[in-house]
Amino acid sequence: MVLALLNDEQQMLREMMGSLAGSVGAGNPRDIAESDRGKGWAALAEAGMLGLRVRDGSGAPTGSGVDAMIVAEALGGALAPLPYLGSAVLATELLALAGAPADLLQRAADGAERHAVLLTRDLSGIAAADDLGGAIAFDSWGAAHGLALADGRRLVRVPLDGAAKRRPGADLTRELARFTGPAPADAEEIGRPLDPADLDCWRALGLTVVAADAVGAMRAALDGVVAYSKERVAYGQQIGSFQAIQHMCADALVHCEAASACVSYAAWAADEAEPADALLAAHTAKAYTASAALDVAETVMQVYGGIGHTWEHVAHLYARRVLLDRQVLGDAGHSLRRVADLRLGEGPGPEEG
Amino acid sequence: MDFRDTPEEAAFRARLRDWLAANAPADYDAAADHDAKAAIRRRWHRGLYDAGYMGMAWPREYGGQDLSPVYDAILNEEVGASDGPPVPGQVNYLGRAIYTYGSEEHKRRFLPSLLSGEIQWCQGFSEPGAGSDLAALQTRAERNASGDYVVNGQKMWTSGGQYSDWCLLLARTDPDAPKHKGISAFLVDMKSPGITPRPIVLADGEPETSEVFWDDVVIPADQMLGRPGQGWHIAMTTVTYERGPADVGMISNYRKTLRAIEETAAARGLTARPEVRERLARAYVLGEALRLNVAQQLSLRVSGREPGPEGSVGKLLWSRAEQSLYHLALDLVGADAVTGAAPDVLAGYFRSRPISVYGGSSQIQRNLLAWHILSMPRKPSSR
């Protein structure tokens, strides 16, 4: 039976995360500045959300890709300034796939230690350990180490302290740091080498949760502006009664629903399908979401009108969040090219999966 | 969440595939004209019925098998991927309309022949002055001295009107009631005196639909379906109800078309071009968005939730996917589409255009989403 919907436990997780995310989220730039990230992170750890991708005794993740999607969507919707994607999913999944020592994974699950993945300068993939100049540690708040790949398969970690400089990126809720140090002599190898299927699985999950974060932001942004359209009056009428506004919002809703359907399937496939199929589903979800998310964010700013373009307003925070989500692990064009390769066979030009 | 077939569903799908490989008419797409196609569709309906594939989700007492709508979805999916004509589309919602609202006599008389395809049905809903605004329909049904109804008016977009035996007709029985409340539904023999169907040739050159003139057509009062004034409700609930599983057929058809376009691109040596690859990938992505949205709708149905206005999302996704697919096809064949060298692409392009019109235009779908999902206010004037 096709069950494309959340089951009861997943529904409960969504509700729980909805209220948790509400308490750690942001509504304007001041909230972000004043946010107690440590407290928020501890709350996620206590709820067990940071250890979802840590493997249990049988080698299976304790939480599914769908669970991770639910968490990412809630935190994206709340504009939470917490490194859930970067640390609890992208980094922890890599560590778990490589079979990192149990105590290291336990500290990650407890929220006691964070890693950030070092991405290539264009953010499309994991940086090579021998070419870290300009690499970007994504979602690096409080991460002591960055993860990179040596020889395309050995996972290594390098200290970020002193070697990576925080950079003000577009997104005000997640931190980026640019690696400026020399190639470290003391890169520490972790676990066993990753095979190509491991990396496909990692990428499939990563693309999916990044897209889920954007879906959360899209939905929350749309909900907010639809509520506003019922209060704001112009020409003696609620602006939400104007068909021009209604159709813009309806199109945004279609984008939200379509992106969400693609992301849900990709999240299920991340654990349940063959790596190649999971990767196709993930690139499909990312390609759709990467282009739809900015469309929705722009619609939302337009419907708010002037106020939606001010610094103190929430609208640009959604746009900023999805601008970063669009790029992490490759933009829409990147994912479309991978979809083409997976369906039509390898195309021209060198690019990594 | 689980997107896999259960073992029972997988076994059903495998049996169905074998059956389709042996029985799906391969000559449908190449059939000479519309009459030939209609004849193939009639035989096809009978074949599906004899093999036990019609009305699977119907209650047992009406000739069904009480199966989950998932089986109809699998049927639509596999038939859409085969060479055969689509699954006869109206059987399920007409059946639901008749067994939900019909009298015992209606059920006994119409359900078996509807299921077997012995009697082919059309729907007389739209009119020249009532398309998207269907409730504005003007066709009148007035009682005569002997208590029968006499129908006068004109219906438009009556698909298969010229090939049908019976018609589910909407007509206004109470001109004084508010426009949604004054409409009743009738079951009408298309051989009744006064009914004149005339084919409408669409932009692709095919007589795919018809207009039907109704001049003093006498309908016995016992052929009203449901109560007087219940016509709008019957039409809306039954049509919405049958969308999900049937949509799955359009999706496998979309995938088949995309494959054909990919092959066209390969045959023309275009699949190495980065921009062509990106557009083919985008067409796949839009098809997946549609497929997965419909899967969610179907899951809601299976879990027992009444279908609602969220179906408009799927309709909009389908229109967009199919129309952009044919834009891509036009671009791939270039001048061939206009010099007569790629007639299939040109015809497909024109068939893709009205998708955003029929079954409620894209503009109406957006209104419905804004009003019923986003709860945005309707202006008093639009009530």
XYZ file of C-alpha atoms in Angstrom:
736
model
C 0.000 0.000 0.000
C 1.340 3.368 -0.950
C 1.590 5.283 2.292
C 3.004 8.605 1.307
C 1.983 10.173 4.600
C 3.528 10.383 8.021
C 2.604 7.520 10.327
C 1.410 8.147 13.882
C 4.870 8.260 15.464
C 6.167 10.536 12.748
C 3.151 12.756 13.245
C 3.914 12.912 16.964
C 7.527 13.793 16.243
C 6.325 16.583 13.988
C 4.095 17.976 16.715
C 6.805 17.719 19.337
C 9.309 19.408 17.033
C 6.796 22.103 16.158
C 6.633 23.272 19.737
C 10.335 22.752 20.421
C 11.300 24.687 17.295
C 8.977 27.493 18.275
C 10.967 27.990 21.462
C 14.374 28.093 19.734
C 13.418 29.981 16.592
C 13.786 33.588 15.511
C 11.368 36.211 14.249
C 13.752 39.061 13.492
C 17.485 39.801 13.451
C 17.488 40.822 17.115
C 16.121 37.428 18.141
C 19.046 35.815 16.377
C 21.585 38.037 18.108
C 20.026 37.454 21.502
C 19.305 33.779 21.024
C 20.708 31.381 23.609
C 22.056 28.805 21.200
C 23.523 26.677 23.934
C 20.139 26.275 25.531
C 18.498 25.481 22.205
C 21.136 22.911 21.380
C 20.723 21.285 24.776
C 16.982 21.092 24.196
C 17.531 19.286 20.897
C 20.000 16.924 22.558
C 17.622 16.201 25.396
C 14.839 15.403 22.951
C 17.173 12.915 21.259
C 17.236 14.811 17.996
C 21.022 15.099 17.752
C 21.620 11.371 17.807
C 19.076 10.340 15.166
C 21.748 9.336 12.692
C 23.959 7.544 15.214
C 23.833 3.798 14.529
C 22.382 1.348 17.018
C 23.764 -2.091 17.860
C 22.463 -3.549 14.593
C 24.118 -0.829 12.522
C 20.845 0.910 11.678
C 20.349 4.626 12.321
C 18.318 5.233 15.483
C 16.157 7.682 13.569
C 15.080 7.400 9.946
C 15.656 9.811 7.106
C 12.005 10.746 7.497
C 12.608 11.630 11.160
C 15.571 13.799 10.183
C 13.407 15.467 7.545
C 10.726 16.260 10.106
C 13.259 17.859 12.435
C 14.905 19.839 9.643
C 11.556 21.104 8.368
C 10.516 22.286 11.821
C 13.824 24.062 12.470
C 13.839 25.629 9.000
C 10.296 26.860 9.550
C 11.246 28.386 12.890
C 14.431 29.967 11.467
C 16.309 28.270 14.290
C 19.882 29.548 14.563
C 21.179 26.066 15.397
C 23.541 23.819 13.417
C 21.194 20.855 13.175
C 21.773 20.308 9.457
C 25.492 20.868 9.535
C 26.348 19.077 12.717
C 23.626 16.557 13.606
C 22.943 15.399 10.051
C 25.750 16.148 7.583
C 28.658 15.649 10.007
C 27.197 12.916 12.203
C 26.046 10.897 9.206
C 29.559 11.005 7.742
C 31.070 9.998 11.069
C 28.568 7.173 11.464
C 29.094 5.880 7.908
C 32.843 5.831 8.515
C 32.333 3.918 11.755
C 33.743 6.638 14.001
C 34.518 5.635 17.590
C 31.416 5.204 19.723
C 32.457 7.787 22.307
C 32.861 10.445 19.645
C 29.381 9.744 18.266
C 27.970 9.707 21.783
C 29.395 13.169 22.452
C 27.801 14.372 19.206
C 24.459 12.890 20.225
C 24.731 14.460 23.685
C 25.425 17.840 22.144
C 28.811 17.976 23.846
C 30.891 18.104 20.677
C 30.202 19.418 17.206
C 31.768 18.842 13.818
C 31.136 20.808 10.665
C 31.607 19.468 7.161
C 34.109 21.410 5.086
C 32.521 22.059 1.726
C 34.188 23.064 -1.495
C 34.183 26.756 -2.190
C 31.033 26.442 -4.354
C 29.394 24.495 -1.484
C 28.539 21.620 -3.840
C 30.438 18.822 -2.106
C 32.913 17.766 0.576
C 36.270 19.478 0.335
C 39.417 17.479 -0.366
C 41.781 17.337 2.602
C 44.767 18.343 0.474
C 42.947 21.345 -0.979
C 41.325 23.126 1.924
C 42.226 26.678 0.932
C 38.943 28.562 0.692
C 36.854 25.595 1.842
C 33.755 26.575 3.801
C 32.825 24.980 7.108
C 29.043 24.905 6.814
C 26.837 25.516 9.848
C 29.951 25.735 11.959
C 28.655 27.311 15.178
C 30.741 25.880 17.993
C 32.320 23.161 15.861
C 35.806 22.280 17.037
C 36.633 20.253 13.937
C 35.911 20.266 10.251
C 35.496 17.070 8.213
C 37.088 16.561 4.810
C 37.932 13.669 2.496
C 41.434 12.476 1.746
C 41.903 10.581 -1.551
C 38.179 10.915 -2.074
C 37.410 8.257 0.525
C 39.205 8.601 3.835
C 37.390 10.803 6.343
C 39.695 13.176 8.202
C 39.066 15.896 10.705
C 41.031 19.078 11.097
C 40.876 21.613 13.923
C 38.932 24.711 12.918
C 40.103 26.887 15.773
C 42.522 29.435 14.385
C 42.393 27.843 10.934
C 38.913 28.929 9.899
C 37.522 32.440 9.991
C 33.864 33.166 10.496
C 32.327 34.894 7.545
C 29.121 36.872 7.422
C 27.079 34.900 4.945
C 23.670 35.598 3.443
C 21.887 33.508 6.059
C 21.823 35.205 9.454
C 20.808 32.028 11.264
C 23.630 29.684 10.344
C 27.330 30.250 10.639
C 29.930 29.770 7.925
C 33.688 29.779 8.393
C 36.283 29.961 5.648
C 39.304 27.760 5.991
C 42.353 29.953 5.782
C 45.022 27.914 7.422
C 47.628 25.870 5.593
C 46.841 22.228 4.853
C 47.085 20.850 8.365
C 49.839 18.437 9.140
C 47.821 16.897 11.945
C 44.699 15.824 10.025
C 43.270 12.956 11.992
C 41.794 10.029 10.084
C 38.494 8.762 11.401
C 37.073 5.269 11.086
C 37.358 3.222 7.910
C 37.461 4.481 4.332
C 34.098 5.296 2.774
C 33.125 3.530 -0.416
C 31.248 5.274 -3.242
C 27.903 3.823 -2.097
C 28.468 5.321 1.384
C 29.084 8.702 -0.173
C 25.985 8.362 -2.355
C 23.928 7.569 0.753
C 25.400 10.528 2.575
C 24.726 12.871 -0.282
C 21.174 11.562 -0.701
C 20.368 12.193 2.948
C 22.180 15.534 2.953
C 20.381 16.885 -0.110
C 17.091 15.753 1.374
C 17.434 17.409 4.763
C 18.759 20.617 3.244
C 15.692 20.655 1.002
C 13.504 19.854 4.024
C 14.913 22.887 5.831
C 13.892 24.994 2.834
C 10.417 23.423 2.753
C 9.938 24.380 6.400
C 10.973 27.940 5.638
C 8.684 28.092 2.584
C 5.663 26.889 4.497
C 6.244 29.158 7.479
C 6.863 32.164 5.261
C 3.664 31.504 3.317
C 1.604 30.923 6.469
C 2.829 34.229 7.861
C 2.040 36.288 4.819
C -1.366 34.673 4.296
C -2.256 35.619 7.880
C -1.001 39.147 7.197
C -3.091 39.396 4.021
C -6.215 38.847 6.088
C -5.388 41.793 8.357
C -3.824 44.325 6.070
C -6.413 46.590 4.517
C -6.033 48.587 1.315
C -8.745 50.310 -0.690
C -11.060 49.418 2.160
C -10.573 45.669 1.764
C -8.352 42.962 3.170
C -5.583 42.546 0.601
C -6.087 38.787 0.885
C -9.437 39.217 -0.831
C -7.763 40.421 -4.038
C -7.508 37.717 -6.645
C -4.055 38.865 -7.728
C -2.800 38.223 -4.194
C -4.772 34.991 -3.871
C -3.286 33.523 -7.017
C 0.250 34.372 -5.981
C -0.341 32.664 -2.650
C -2.041 29.670 -4.308
C 0.962 29.213 -6.592
C 3.237 29.404 -3.572
C 1.101 26.746 -1.873
C 1.456 24.485 -4.913
C 5.231 24.931 -4.686
C 5.168 24.043 -0.975
C 3.065 20.931 -1.523
C 5.085 19.721 -4.498
C 8.429 20.340 -2.793
C 7.203 18.648 0.345
C 5.984 15.576 -1.577
C 9.363 15.249 -3.321
C 11.286 15.709 -0.075
C 9.146 13.148 1.780
C 9.784 10.518 -0.853
C 13.505 11.301 -0.889
C 13.618 11.045 2.906
C 11.960 7.641 2.805
C 14.215 6.510 -0.048
C 17.358 7.633 1.808
C 17.042 4.613 4.099
C 14.870 2.255 2.095
C 15.909 2.452 -1.562
C 19.052 1.431 -3.436
C 21.702 4.179 -3.217
C 21.310 5.149 -6.897
C 17.532 5.449 -6.552
C 17.865 7.353 -3.289
C 20.292 9.726 -4.966
C 17.924 10.300 -7.897
C 15.061 10.997 -5.490
C 17.241 13.379 -3.479
C 18.485 15.322 -6.481
C 14.892 15.514 -7.709
C 13.769 16.948 -4.373
C 16.691 19.370 -4.233
C 16.224 20.534 -7.822
C 12.546 21.236 -7.263
C 12.983 22.854 -3.890
C 16.005 24.950 -4.794
C 14.090 26.783 -7.468
C 10.688 26.818 -5.765
C 11.930 28.033 -2.382
C 13.285 31.340 -3.572
C 10.184 31.821 -5.687
C 8.034 31.434 -2.584
C 10.280 33.658 -0.478
C 10.084 36.374 -3.131
C 6.309 36.042 -3.407
C 6.093 36.445 0.347
C 8.210 39.617 0.321
C 6.075 40.995 -2.511
C 2.774 40.342 -0.740
C 4.053 41.975 2.463
C 4.896 45.006 0.369
C 7.278 47.657 1.699
C 7.368 46.374 5.250
C 8.533 42.975 4.002
C 11.709 44.554 2.670
C 12.883 46.042 5.949
C 15.705 44.758 8.126
C 13.546 44.260 11.203
C 11.013 42.121 9.321
C 11.062 38.337 9.185
C 10.561 38.088 5.403
C 14.187 38.516 4.368
C 15.262 35.986 6.989
C 13.313 33.315 5.098
C 14.802 34.489 1.808
C 18.275 34.359 3.368
C 17.714 30.903 4.804
C 16.615 29.471 1.463
C 19.358 31.277 -0.445
C 21.858 29.245 1.549
C 19.824 26.027 1.330
C 19.716 26.408 -2.438
C 23.491 26.301 -2.665
C 24.451 23.708 -0.070
C 25.397 20.439 -1.833
C 24.789 22.083 -5.184
C 22.229 24.409 -6.687
C 19.211 23.484 -8.809
C 21.292 23.323 -11.988
C 23.752 20.985 -10.300
C 20.983 18.632 -9.211
C 19.326 18.772 -12.635
C 22.601 17.767 -14.249
C 22.846 14.807 -11.871
C 19.250 13.826 -12.634
C 20.125 13.910 -16.335
C 23.221 11.774 -15.755
C 21.246 9.240 -13.748
C 18.509 9.000 -16.396
C 20.332 9.556 -19.673
C 23.773 8.239 -18.775
C 26.835 10.339 -18.099
C 26.883 13.611 -19.962
C 29.703 15.788 -21.160
C 32.052 17.565 -18.819
C 33.585 16.431 -15.547
C 31.561 16.845 -12.394
C 31.428 14.815 -9.264
C 28.307 13.040 -8.055
C 5.586 6.098 5.338
C 6.182 3.346 2.822
C 6.131 3.624 -0.953
C 6.398 -0.095 -1.641
C 3.683 -2.485 -2.792
C 2.526 -4.983 -0.205
C 3.139 -8.600 -1.283
C -0.535 -8.825 -2.359
C -0.263 -5.623 -4.379
C 2.999 -6.744 -5.962
C 1.400 -10.051 -6.978
C -1.603 -8.219 -8.395
C 0.669 -5.880 -10.349
C 2.667 -8.778 -11.781
C -0.497 -10.606 -12.894
C -1.850 -7.415 -14.401
C 1.364 -6.765 -16.316
C 1.264 -10.227 -17.825
C -2.353 -9.761 -18.732
C -1.676 -6.375 -20.330
C 1.258 -7.730 -22.316
C -1.070 -10.330 -23.798
C -4.263 -8.274 -24.097
C -3.646 -4.535 -24.424
C -4.566 -3.492 -27.972
C -1.366 -2.311 -29.635
C -3.192 -0.604 -32.482
C -4.893 2.114 -30.445
C -2.496 5.013 -30.927
C -2.236 4.274 -34.656
C -5.981 3.786 -35.192
C -7.243 5.456 -38.361
C -9.812 7.816 -36.881
C -11.975 8.613 -33.920
C -14.664 6.079 -34.800
C -12.061 3.333 -34.925
C -10.663 4.471 -31.591
C -14.107 4.482 -30.011
C -14.649 0.909 -31.189
C -11.313 -0.189 -29.724
C -12.174 1.526 -26.425
C -15.472 -0.364 -26.243
C -13.756 -3.729 -26.762
C -11.059 -2.707 -24.303
C -13.626 -1.915 -21.614
C -15.224 -5.340 -22.096
C -11.823 -7.025 -21.957
C -10.917 -5.305 -18.685
C -14.306 -6.250 -17.270
C -14.063 -9.904 -18.275
C -10.631 -10.075 -16.622
C -12.062 -8.658 -13.377
C -10.368 -5.266 -13.482
C -13.398 -2.970 -13.544
C -14.974 -1.573 -10.401
C -12.519 -3.277 -8.067
C -13.190 -0.739 -5.298
C -16.959 -0.956 -5.693
C -18.973 -2.620 -2.939
C -19.451 -6.322 -3.521
C -23.228 -6.022 -3.615
C -22.982 -3.893 -6.755
C -20.612 -6.191 -8.595
C -17.370 -4.881 -7.128
C -14.668 -6.542 -5.041
C -14.495 -4.157 -2.074
C -10.781 -3.617 -2.717
C -8.753 -0.585 -1.636
C -8.528 2.301 -4.161
C -4.845 1.390 -4.353
C -5.796 -1.391 -6.779
C -7.473 1.099 -9.085
C -4.340 3.219 -8.850
C -2.170 0.225 -9.808
C -4.528 -0.547 -12.691
C -4.349 3.032 -13.954
C -0.602 3.105 -13.531
C 0.050 -0.122 -15.427
C -2.474 0.584 -18.173
C -0.991 4.068 -18.589
C 2.415 2.498 -19.090
C 1.072 -0.037 -21.625
C 0.035 0.532 -25.231
C -3.647 0.193 -24.429
C -6.252 2.948 -24.249
C -6.780 4.495 -20.809
C -8.948 2.808 -18.198
C -12.558 3.861 -18.919
C -12.642 6.993 -16.835
C -16.255 7.508 -15.903
C -17.111 4.071 -14.617
C -15.976 4.730 -11.078
C -17.602 8.068 -10.452
C -20.785 7.210 -12.331
C -20.936 3.996 -10.375
C -20.480 5.881 -7.116
C -23.138 8.396 -8.134
C -25.607 5.638 -8.989
C -25.032 3.389 -5.997
C -24.934 6.317 -3.586
C -27.858 8.350 -4.885
C -29.779 5.981 -7.162
C -32.975 4.072 -6.425
C -32.953 0.275 -6.213
C -34.319 0.253 -9.741
C -31.444 2.479 -10.939
C -28.881 0.240 -9.347
C -30.340 -2.951 -10.772
C -30.809 -1.443 -14.186
C -27.599 0.526 -14.711
C -24.751 -0.778 -12.589
C -24.081 -4.143 -14.312
C -24.004 -2.655 -17.817
C -21.930 0.312 -16.643
C -19.363 -2.033 -15.198
C -19.203 -4.309 -18.234
C -19.104 -1.448 -20.718
C -22.192 -2.747 -22.478
C -23.658 0.717 -22.000
C -21.321 3.652 -22.586
C -21.998 6.878 -20.714
C -21.266 10.528 -21.268
C -21.765 13.504 -18.978
C -23.883 16.480 -19.925
C -22.539 19.136 -17.576
C -20.931 22.164 -19.291
C -22.778 24.555 -21.563
C -21.875 27.392 -23.898
C -22.574 29.812 -21.044
C -21.439 27.593 -18.175
C -17.861 26.345 -18.263
C -15.772 27.116 -15.218
C -18.909 28.649 -13.723
C -20.783 25.387 -14.134
C -23.541 26.315 -11.712
C -24.649 28.992 -14.188
C -26.043 26.240 -16.438
C -29.291 27.137 -18.186
C -30.573 23.863 -19.639
C -34.108 23.550 -18.264
C -36.012 20.467 -17.170
C -39.683 21.282 -16.673
C -42.436 18.942 -15.671
C -45.220 18.308 -18.172
C -48.817 17.331 -17.500
C -47.980 13.621 -17.192
C -45.276 14.345 -14.618
C -42.320 13.661 -16.917
C -39.493 16.149 -17.340
C -39.008 17.949 -20.628
C -35.484 19.121 -21.296
C -34.413 22.007 -23.499
C -30.949 23.434 -23.857
C -27.464 22.952 -25.215
C -24.554 21.089 -23.654
C -20.901 21.576 -24.568
C -17.737 19.507 -24.084
C -19.754 16.317 -23.806
C -16.818 13.957 -24.362
C -17.825 10.934 -26.402
C -21.369 12.288 -26.792
C -21.549 10.880 -30.305
C -20.503 7.386 -29.103
C -22.507 7.133 -25.907
C -25.670 5.206 -25.084
C -26.694 7.064 -21.940
C -25.954 10.420 -20.351
C -25.685 11.763 -16.807
C -27.349 15.123 -17.340
C -27.422 18.211 -15.143
C -30.395 20.488 -15.758
C -32.097 23.314 -13.919
C -35.381 22.189 -12.378
C -35.968 25.221 -10.166
C -35.122 28.533 -11.863
C -36.119 30.458 -8.719
C -33.727 28.696 -6.362
C -30.133 29.974 -5.790
C -28.052 28.819 -8.721
C -26.353 25.843 -6.996
C -29.609 24.641 -5.466
C -31.893 24.586 -8.508
C -30.046 21.848 -10.400
C -31.059 18.189 -10.653
C -29.344 15.146 -12.146
C -30.922 12.775 -14.659
C -30.059 9.487 -16.304
C -31.008 9.812 -19.958
C -31.099 7.429 -22.919
C -29.173 9.153 -25.721
C -31.577 7.580 -28.241
C -34.454 9.645 -26.825
C -36.085 11.816 -29.494
C -34.797 15.386 -29.531
C -31.137 14.710 -28.662
C -28.682 15.765 -31.361
C -24.956 15.334 -30.720
C -22.555 17.149 -32.996
C -18.797 16.529 -32.838
C -16.572 19.444 -31.838
C -13.237 19.367 -33.608
C -10.527 20.597 -31.277
C -7.407 22.561 -32.161
C -5.452 19.364 -32.869
C -7.936 18.533 -35.635
C -9.648 15.661 -33.812
C -13.362 15.410 -32.943
C -12.551 14.533 -29.355
C -15.666 15.962 -27.824
C -19.130 17.106 -28.825
C -21.905 19.559 -28.294
C -25.340 18.109 -27.690
C -28.622 19.839 -28.462
C -31.610 18.975 -26.297
C -34.975 19.840 -27.851
C -38.110 18.842 -25.936
C -36.448 15.669 -24.720
C -38.870 13.768 -22.479
C -37.354 12.081 -19.439
C -39.520 9.871 -17.227
C -39.580 11.293 -13.690
C -38.156 8.073 -12.251
C -34.916 8.716 -14.147
C -33.991 11.588 -11.867
C -30.900 10.635 -9.827
C -31.255 11.655 -6.208
C -33.702 14.333 -5.135
C -34.735 17.479 -6.973
C -32.092 20.140 -6.377
C -29.415 17.599 -5.436
C -27.726 17.671 -8.860
C -24.878 20.023 -8.003
C -23.972 18.079 -4.897
C -24.040 14.764 -6.773
C -21.872 16.075 -9.579
C -19.263 17.697 -7.332
C -18.867 14.985 -4.720
C -18.690 12.121 -7.167
C -16.297 13.846 -9.556
C -13.918 14.931 -6.781
C -14.095 11.494 -5.284
C -12.752 9.680 -8.275
C -9.781 11.870 -9.075
C -6.911 10.296 -7.133
C -6.631 6.773 -8.543
C -7.414 7.888 -12.091
C -4.742 10.596 -11.949
C -2.166 7.871 -11.593
C -2.895 6.826 -15.189
C -2.077 10.283 -16.463
C 1.193 10.105 -14.617
C 2.363 6.875 -16.189
C 1.258 8.299 -19.496
C 3.374 11.365 -18.779
C 6.357 9.152 -18.058
C 5.775 7.281 -21.307
C 5.670 10.566 -23.226
C 8.835 11.774 -21.483
C 10.614 8.546 -22.455
C 9.527 9.050 -26.062
C 10.823 12.619 -25.988
C 14.112 11.453 -24.496
C 14.388 8.953 -27.355
C 13.609 11.685 -29.871
C 16.355 13.811 -28.349
C 18.788 10.886 -28.487
C 17.871 10.056 -32.100
C 18.537 13.657 -33.053
C 21.879 13.645 -31.282
C 20.787 16.274 -28.765
C 21.307 14.468 -25.475
C 24.903 15.640 -25.165
C 23.815 19.279 -25.075
C 23.841 20.625 -21.533
C 20.721 22.760 -21.986
C 18.770 19.824 -23.433
C 19.886 17.588 -20.575
C 18.781 20.163 -18.011
C 15.391 20.565 -19.617
C 14.818 16.825 -19.869
C 15.786 16.563 -16.206
C 13.403 19.373 -15.311
C 10.581 17.583 -17.127
C 11.354 14.485 -15.055
C 11.385 16.521 -11.837
C 8.003 18.112 -12.599
C 6.586 14.656 -13.346
C 7.904 13.374 -10.016
C 6.403 16.323 -8.139
C 3.062 15.447 -9.705
C 3.419 11.707 -9.065
C 4.347 12.174 -5.419
C 1.605 14.706 -4.776
C -0.936 12.284 -6.215
C 0.552 9.504 -4.054
C -0.162 11.650 -1.003
C -3.711 12.309 -2.158
C -4.222 8.628 -2.762
C -2.881 7.832 0.698
C -5.383 10.230 2.216
C -8.126 8.442 0.292
C -6.920 5.035 1.406
C -6.812 6.188 5.004
C -10.485 7.071 4.685
C -10.341 10.826 4.416
C -12.850 12.466 2.105
C -11.174 14.107 -0.859
C -11.238 17.884 -0.691
C -9.992 21.031 -2.384
C -6.358 19.964 -2.054
C -6.942 18.041 -5.302
C -6.503 21.383 -7.045
C -2.764 21.184 -6.308
C -2.510 18.037 -8.406
C -4.519 19.541 -11.244
C -2.218 22.569 -11.371
C 0.890 20.387 -11.196
C -0.438 18.179 -13.977
C -1.247 21.125 -16.257
C 2.159 22.635 -15.703
C 4.077 19.386 -16.188
C 2.259 18.332 -19.346
C 2.372 21.768 -20.939
C 6.044 22.326 -20.267
C 6.770 18.825 -21.563
C 5.276 19.764 -24.910
C 7.127 23.066 -24.956
C 10.263 20.990 -24.621
C 9.117 18.630 -27.390
C 8.401 21.596 -29.679
C 11.860 23.001 -29.054
C 13.545 19.641 -29.628
C 11.986 19.037 -33.038
C 12.267 22.700 -34.001
C 11.000 23.479 -37.498
C 9.786 19.900 -37.960
C 6.781 20.762 -35.803
C 5.643 23.381 -38.293
C 6.741 21.816 -41.592
C 4.626 18.727 -41.090
C 7.581 16.472 -40.274
C 6.601 15.927 -36.623
C 2.781 15.852 -36.609
C 2.631 13.892 -33.337
C 4.479 16.618 -31.472
C 2.224 19.316 -32.898
C -0.927 17.351 -32.041
C 0.404 16.587 -28.567
C 1.168 20.251 -28.048
C -2.400 21.246 -28.892
C -3.769 18.460 -26.682
C -1.686 19.771 -23.775
C -3.129 23.282 -23.967
C -6.703 22.691 -22.765
C -5.515 20.699 -19.737
C -5.362 24.024 -17.907
C -8.971 24.684 -18.935
C -11.016 21.516 -18.627
C -12.034 20.072 -15.291
C -11.871 23.578 -13.821
C -9.403 26.086 -15.265
C -6.113 26.789 -13.561
C -7.502 30.134 -12.455
C -10.467 28.427 -10.785
C -8.122 25.925 -9.120
C -6.114 28.819 -7.674
C -9.300 30.433 -6.398
C -10.282 27.181 -4.713
C -6.874 26.811 -3.040
C -6.919 30.411 -1.845
C -10.447 30.153 -0.471
C -10.595 26.645 0.904
C -7.022 25.767 1.877
C -5.523 29.170 2.694
C -8.888 30.511 3.961
C -8.373 33.801 2.183
C -11.519 35.938 2.090
C -13.962 35.818 -0.808
C -15.336 39.166 -1.756
C -19.086 39.512 -1.272
C -19.484 40.139 -4.991
C -17.997 36.762 -5.885
C -20.430 34.756 -3.788
